[in-house]
mmCIF file of C-alpha atoms in Angstrom:
data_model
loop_
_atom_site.group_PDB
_atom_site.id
_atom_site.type_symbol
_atom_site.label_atom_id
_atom_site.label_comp_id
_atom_site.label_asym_id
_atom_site.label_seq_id
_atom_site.Cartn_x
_atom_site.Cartn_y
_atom_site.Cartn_z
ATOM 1 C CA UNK A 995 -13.468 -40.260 -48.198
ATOM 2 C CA UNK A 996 -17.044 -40.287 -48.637
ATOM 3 C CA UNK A 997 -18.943 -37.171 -49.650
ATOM 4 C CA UNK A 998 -22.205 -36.221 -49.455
ATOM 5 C CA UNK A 999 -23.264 -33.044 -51.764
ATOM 6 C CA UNK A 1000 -26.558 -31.498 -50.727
ATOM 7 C CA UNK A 1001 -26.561 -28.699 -54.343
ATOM 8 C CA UNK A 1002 -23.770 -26.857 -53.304
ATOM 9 C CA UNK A 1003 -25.020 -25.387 -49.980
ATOM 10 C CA UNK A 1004 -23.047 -28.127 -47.281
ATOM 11 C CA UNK A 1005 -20.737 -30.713 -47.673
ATOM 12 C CA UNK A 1006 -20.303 -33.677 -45.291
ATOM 13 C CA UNK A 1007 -17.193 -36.008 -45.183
ATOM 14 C CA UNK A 1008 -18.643 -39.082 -43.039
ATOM 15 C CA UNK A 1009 -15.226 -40.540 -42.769
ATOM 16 C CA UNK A 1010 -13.378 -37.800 -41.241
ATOM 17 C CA UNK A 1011 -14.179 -37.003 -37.728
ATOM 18 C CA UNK A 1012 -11.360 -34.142 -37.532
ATOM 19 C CA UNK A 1013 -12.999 -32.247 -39.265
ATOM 20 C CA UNK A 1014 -16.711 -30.802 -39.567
ATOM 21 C CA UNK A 1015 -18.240 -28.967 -43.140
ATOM 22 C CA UNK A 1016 -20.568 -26.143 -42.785
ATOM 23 C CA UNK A 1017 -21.658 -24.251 -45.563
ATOM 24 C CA UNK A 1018 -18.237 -25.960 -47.341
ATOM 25 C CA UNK A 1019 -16.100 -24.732 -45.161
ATOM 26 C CA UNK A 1020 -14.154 -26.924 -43.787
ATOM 27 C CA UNK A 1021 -13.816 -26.110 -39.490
ATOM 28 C CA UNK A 1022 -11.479 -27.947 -37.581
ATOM 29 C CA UNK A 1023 -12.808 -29.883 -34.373
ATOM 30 C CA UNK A 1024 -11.591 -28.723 -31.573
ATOM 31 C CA UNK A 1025 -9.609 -30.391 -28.394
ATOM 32 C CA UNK A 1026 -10.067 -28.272 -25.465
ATOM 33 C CA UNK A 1027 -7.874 -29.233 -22.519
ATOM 34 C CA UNK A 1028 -8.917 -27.671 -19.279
ATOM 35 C CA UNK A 1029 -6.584 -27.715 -16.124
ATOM 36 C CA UNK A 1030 -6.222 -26.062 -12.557
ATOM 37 C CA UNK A 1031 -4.512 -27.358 -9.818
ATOM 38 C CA UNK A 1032 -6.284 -30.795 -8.463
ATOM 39 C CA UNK A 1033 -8.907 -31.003 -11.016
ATOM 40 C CA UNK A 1034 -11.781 -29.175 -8.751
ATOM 41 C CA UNK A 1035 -12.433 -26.721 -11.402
ATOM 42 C CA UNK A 1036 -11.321 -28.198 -14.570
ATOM 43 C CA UNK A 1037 -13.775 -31.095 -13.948
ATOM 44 C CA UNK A 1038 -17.174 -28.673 -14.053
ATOM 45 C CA UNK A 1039 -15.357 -26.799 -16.883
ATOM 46 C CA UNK A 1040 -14.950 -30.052 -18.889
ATOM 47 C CA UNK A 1041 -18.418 -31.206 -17.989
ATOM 48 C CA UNK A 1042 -20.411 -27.887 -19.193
ATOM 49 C CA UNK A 1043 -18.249 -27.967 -22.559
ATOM 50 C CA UNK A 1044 -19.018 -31.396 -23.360
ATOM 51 C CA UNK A 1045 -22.454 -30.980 -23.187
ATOM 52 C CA UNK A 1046 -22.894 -27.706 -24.791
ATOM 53 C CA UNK A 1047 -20.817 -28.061 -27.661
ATOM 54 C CA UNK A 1048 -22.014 -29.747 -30.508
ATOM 55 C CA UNK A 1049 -18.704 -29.605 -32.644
ATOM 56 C CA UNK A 1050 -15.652 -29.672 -30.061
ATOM 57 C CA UNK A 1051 -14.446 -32.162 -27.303
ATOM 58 C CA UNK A 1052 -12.683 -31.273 -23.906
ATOM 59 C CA UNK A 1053 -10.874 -33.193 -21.264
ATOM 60 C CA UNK A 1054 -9.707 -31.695 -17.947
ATOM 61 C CA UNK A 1055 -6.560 -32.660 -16.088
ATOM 62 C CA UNK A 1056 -5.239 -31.572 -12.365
ATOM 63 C CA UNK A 1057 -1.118 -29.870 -12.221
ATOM 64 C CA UNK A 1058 -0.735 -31.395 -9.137
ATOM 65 C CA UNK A 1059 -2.414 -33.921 -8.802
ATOM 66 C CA UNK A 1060 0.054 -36.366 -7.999
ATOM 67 C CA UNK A 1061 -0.616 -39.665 -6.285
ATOM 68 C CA UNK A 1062 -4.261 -39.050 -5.850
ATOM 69 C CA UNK A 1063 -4.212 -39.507 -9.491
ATOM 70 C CA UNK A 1064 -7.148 -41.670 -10.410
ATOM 71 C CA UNK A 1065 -8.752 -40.882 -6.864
ATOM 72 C CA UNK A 1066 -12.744 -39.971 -7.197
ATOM 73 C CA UNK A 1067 -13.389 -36.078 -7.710
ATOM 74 C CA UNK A 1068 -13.882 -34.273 -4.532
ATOM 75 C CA UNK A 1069 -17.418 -34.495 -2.988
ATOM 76 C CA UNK A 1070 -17.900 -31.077 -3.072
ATOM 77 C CA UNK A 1071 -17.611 -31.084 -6.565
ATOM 78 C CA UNK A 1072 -19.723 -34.034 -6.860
ATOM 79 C CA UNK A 1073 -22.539 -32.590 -4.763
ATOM 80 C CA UNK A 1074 -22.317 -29.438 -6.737
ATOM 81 C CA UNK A 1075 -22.564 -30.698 -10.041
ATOM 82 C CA UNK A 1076 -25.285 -33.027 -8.594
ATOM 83 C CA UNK A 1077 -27.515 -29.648 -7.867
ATOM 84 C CA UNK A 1078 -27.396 -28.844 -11.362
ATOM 85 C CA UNK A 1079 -28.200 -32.154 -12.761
ATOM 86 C CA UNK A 1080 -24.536 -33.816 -13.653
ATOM 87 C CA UNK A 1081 -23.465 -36.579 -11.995
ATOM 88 C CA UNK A 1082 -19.857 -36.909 -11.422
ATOM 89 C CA UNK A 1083 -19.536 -39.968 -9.087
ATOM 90 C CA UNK A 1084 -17.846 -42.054 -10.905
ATOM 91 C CA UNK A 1085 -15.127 -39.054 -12.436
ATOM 92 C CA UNK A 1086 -11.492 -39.631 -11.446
ATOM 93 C CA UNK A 1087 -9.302 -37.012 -11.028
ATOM 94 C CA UNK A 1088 -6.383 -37.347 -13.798
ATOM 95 C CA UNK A 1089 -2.946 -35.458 -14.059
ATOM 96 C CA UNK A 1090 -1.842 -33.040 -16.429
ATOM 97 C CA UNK A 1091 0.759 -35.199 -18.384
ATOM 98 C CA UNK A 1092 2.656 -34.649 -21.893
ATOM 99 C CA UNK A 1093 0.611 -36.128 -23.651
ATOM 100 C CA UNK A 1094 -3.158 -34.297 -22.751
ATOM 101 C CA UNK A 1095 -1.228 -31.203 -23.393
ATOM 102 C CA UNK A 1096 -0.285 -32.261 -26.807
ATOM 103 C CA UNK A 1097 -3.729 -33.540 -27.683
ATOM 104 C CA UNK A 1098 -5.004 -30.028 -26.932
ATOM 105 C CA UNK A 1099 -5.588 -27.703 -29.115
ATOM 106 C CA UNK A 1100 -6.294 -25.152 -26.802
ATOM 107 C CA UNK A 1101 -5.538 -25.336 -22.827
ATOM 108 C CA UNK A 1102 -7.364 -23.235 -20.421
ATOM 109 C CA UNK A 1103 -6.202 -22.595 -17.031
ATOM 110 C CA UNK A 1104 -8.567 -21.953 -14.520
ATOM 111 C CA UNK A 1105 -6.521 -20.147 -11.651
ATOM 112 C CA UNK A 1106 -4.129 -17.404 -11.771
ATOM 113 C CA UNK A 1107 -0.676 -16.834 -13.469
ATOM 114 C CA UNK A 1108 1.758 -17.337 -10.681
ATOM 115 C CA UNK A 1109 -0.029 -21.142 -10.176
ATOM 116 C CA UNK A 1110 0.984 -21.917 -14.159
ATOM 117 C CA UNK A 1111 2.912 -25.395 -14.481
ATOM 118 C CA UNK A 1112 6.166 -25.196 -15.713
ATOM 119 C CA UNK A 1113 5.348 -26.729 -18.435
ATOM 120 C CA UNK A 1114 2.845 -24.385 -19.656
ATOM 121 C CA UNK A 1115 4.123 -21.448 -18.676
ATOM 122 C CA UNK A 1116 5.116 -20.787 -22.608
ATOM 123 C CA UNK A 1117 2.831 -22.394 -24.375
ATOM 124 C CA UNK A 1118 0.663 -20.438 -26.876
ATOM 125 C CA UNK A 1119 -2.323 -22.694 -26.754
ATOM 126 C CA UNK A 1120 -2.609 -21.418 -22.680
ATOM 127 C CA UNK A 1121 -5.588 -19.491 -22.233
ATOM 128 C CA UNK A 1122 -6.048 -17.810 -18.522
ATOM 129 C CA UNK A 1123 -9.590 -17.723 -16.478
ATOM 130 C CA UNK A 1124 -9.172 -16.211 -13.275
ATOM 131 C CA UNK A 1125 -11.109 -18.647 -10.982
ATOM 132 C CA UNK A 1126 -10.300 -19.349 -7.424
ATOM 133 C CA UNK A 1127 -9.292 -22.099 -6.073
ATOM 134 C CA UNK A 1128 -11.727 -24.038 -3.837
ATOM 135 C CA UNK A 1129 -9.283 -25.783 -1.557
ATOM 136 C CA UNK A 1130 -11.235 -25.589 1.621
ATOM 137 C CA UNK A 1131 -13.830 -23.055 0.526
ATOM 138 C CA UNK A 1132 -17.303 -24.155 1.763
ATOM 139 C CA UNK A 1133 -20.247 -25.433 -0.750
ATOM 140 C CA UNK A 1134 -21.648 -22.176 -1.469
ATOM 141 C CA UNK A 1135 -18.426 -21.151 -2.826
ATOM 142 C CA UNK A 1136 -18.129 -24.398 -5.252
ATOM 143 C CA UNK A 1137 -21.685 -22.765 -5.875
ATOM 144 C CA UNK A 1138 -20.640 -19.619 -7.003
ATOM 145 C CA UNK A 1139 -17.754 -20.883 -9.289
ATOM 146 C CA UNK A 1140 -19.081 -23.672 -10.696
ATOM 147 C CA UNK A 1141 -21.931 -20.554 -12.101
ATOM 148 C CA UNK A 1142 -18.657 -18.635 -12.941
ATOM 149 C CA UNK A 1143 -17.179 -21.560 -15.123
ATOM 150 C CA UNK A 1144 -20.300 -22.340 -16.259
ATOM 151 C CA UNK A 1145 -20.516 -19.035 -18.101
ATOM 152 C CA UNK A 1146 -17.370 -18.588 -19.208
ATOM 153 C CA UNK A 1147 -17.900 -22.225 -21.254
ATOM 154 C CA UNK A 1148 -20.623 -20.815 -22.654
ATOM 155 C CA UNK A 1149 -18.708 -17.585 -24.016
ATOM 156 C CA UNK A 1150 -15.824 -20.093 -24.867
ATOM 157 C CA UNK A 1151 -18.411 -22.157 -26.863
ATOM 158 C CA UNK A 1152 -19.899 -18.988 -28.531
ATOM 159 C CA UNK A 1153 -16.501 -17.833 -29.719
ATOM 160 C CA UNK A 1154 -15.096 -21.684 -31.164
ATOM 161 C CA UNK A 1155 -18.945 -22.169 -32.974
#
């Protein structure tokens, strides 16, 4: 490894990206995994933590997904994301699979208990948001979660930084 001393105050190790140095303290990067049920949600989640974090790194996956896996993102989602100035044309939607959930280091579900996978169901890295699903909702109501989510990246952010 490379280091970089700046007279004791930071410490920067160029060749490890797992890991970040402030003030010599050594703080781990991050892999947020963010998952509802067909990747409505997860995908404006994944999209506001990206850009607002400066440290950590976030994917977003669907539970059920299924054989609309690799489909594009739903055009509500599209057009609402669009209105704040993301563009999510070309997003696919992905599953939740064994191996996003063991890149995570922490998962958050964006929908309620009873619609936890199986497979997360006793997982410690499983944090819960409470958003609704927008299966059939109308655009004002991708609206008002997407502001939601939006927020509750930010606190998210805020508490990892």
């Amino acid at each position: 490894l490379k280091l970089e001393l700046s007279w004791g105050h930071s410490t920067l190790v160029k060749k490890n990206p797992q890991y970040i140095y402030k003030n010599t303290a050594p703080y781990k990067k991050m892999n947020i995994l963010f998952v509802c049920q067909d990747t409505r949600m997860s995908s404006i989640a994944s999209v506001y933590f990206n850009k607002m974090s400066k440290k950590h790194i976030s994917l977003c996956a669907g539970s059920s997904v299924g054989l609309k896996k690799d489909f594009p993102l739903y055009l509500a989602v599209v057009k609402c994301m669009d209105e704040d100035g993301y563009d999510l044309s070309r997003r696919k939607r992905k599953q939740l699979t064994p191996q996003r959930i063991n890149w995570a280091d922490k998962i958050i579900y964006l929908a309620e208990k009873k619609e936890l996978p199986e497979e997360l169901q006793n997982s410690e890295k499983v944090t819960l948001w409470k958003i609704k699903d927008a299966k059939g909702k109308f655009p004002i109501f991708y609206v008002k979660m997407r502001d939601k989510i939006k927020k509750e990246v930010k606190n998210l952010i805020e508490d990892l930084e």
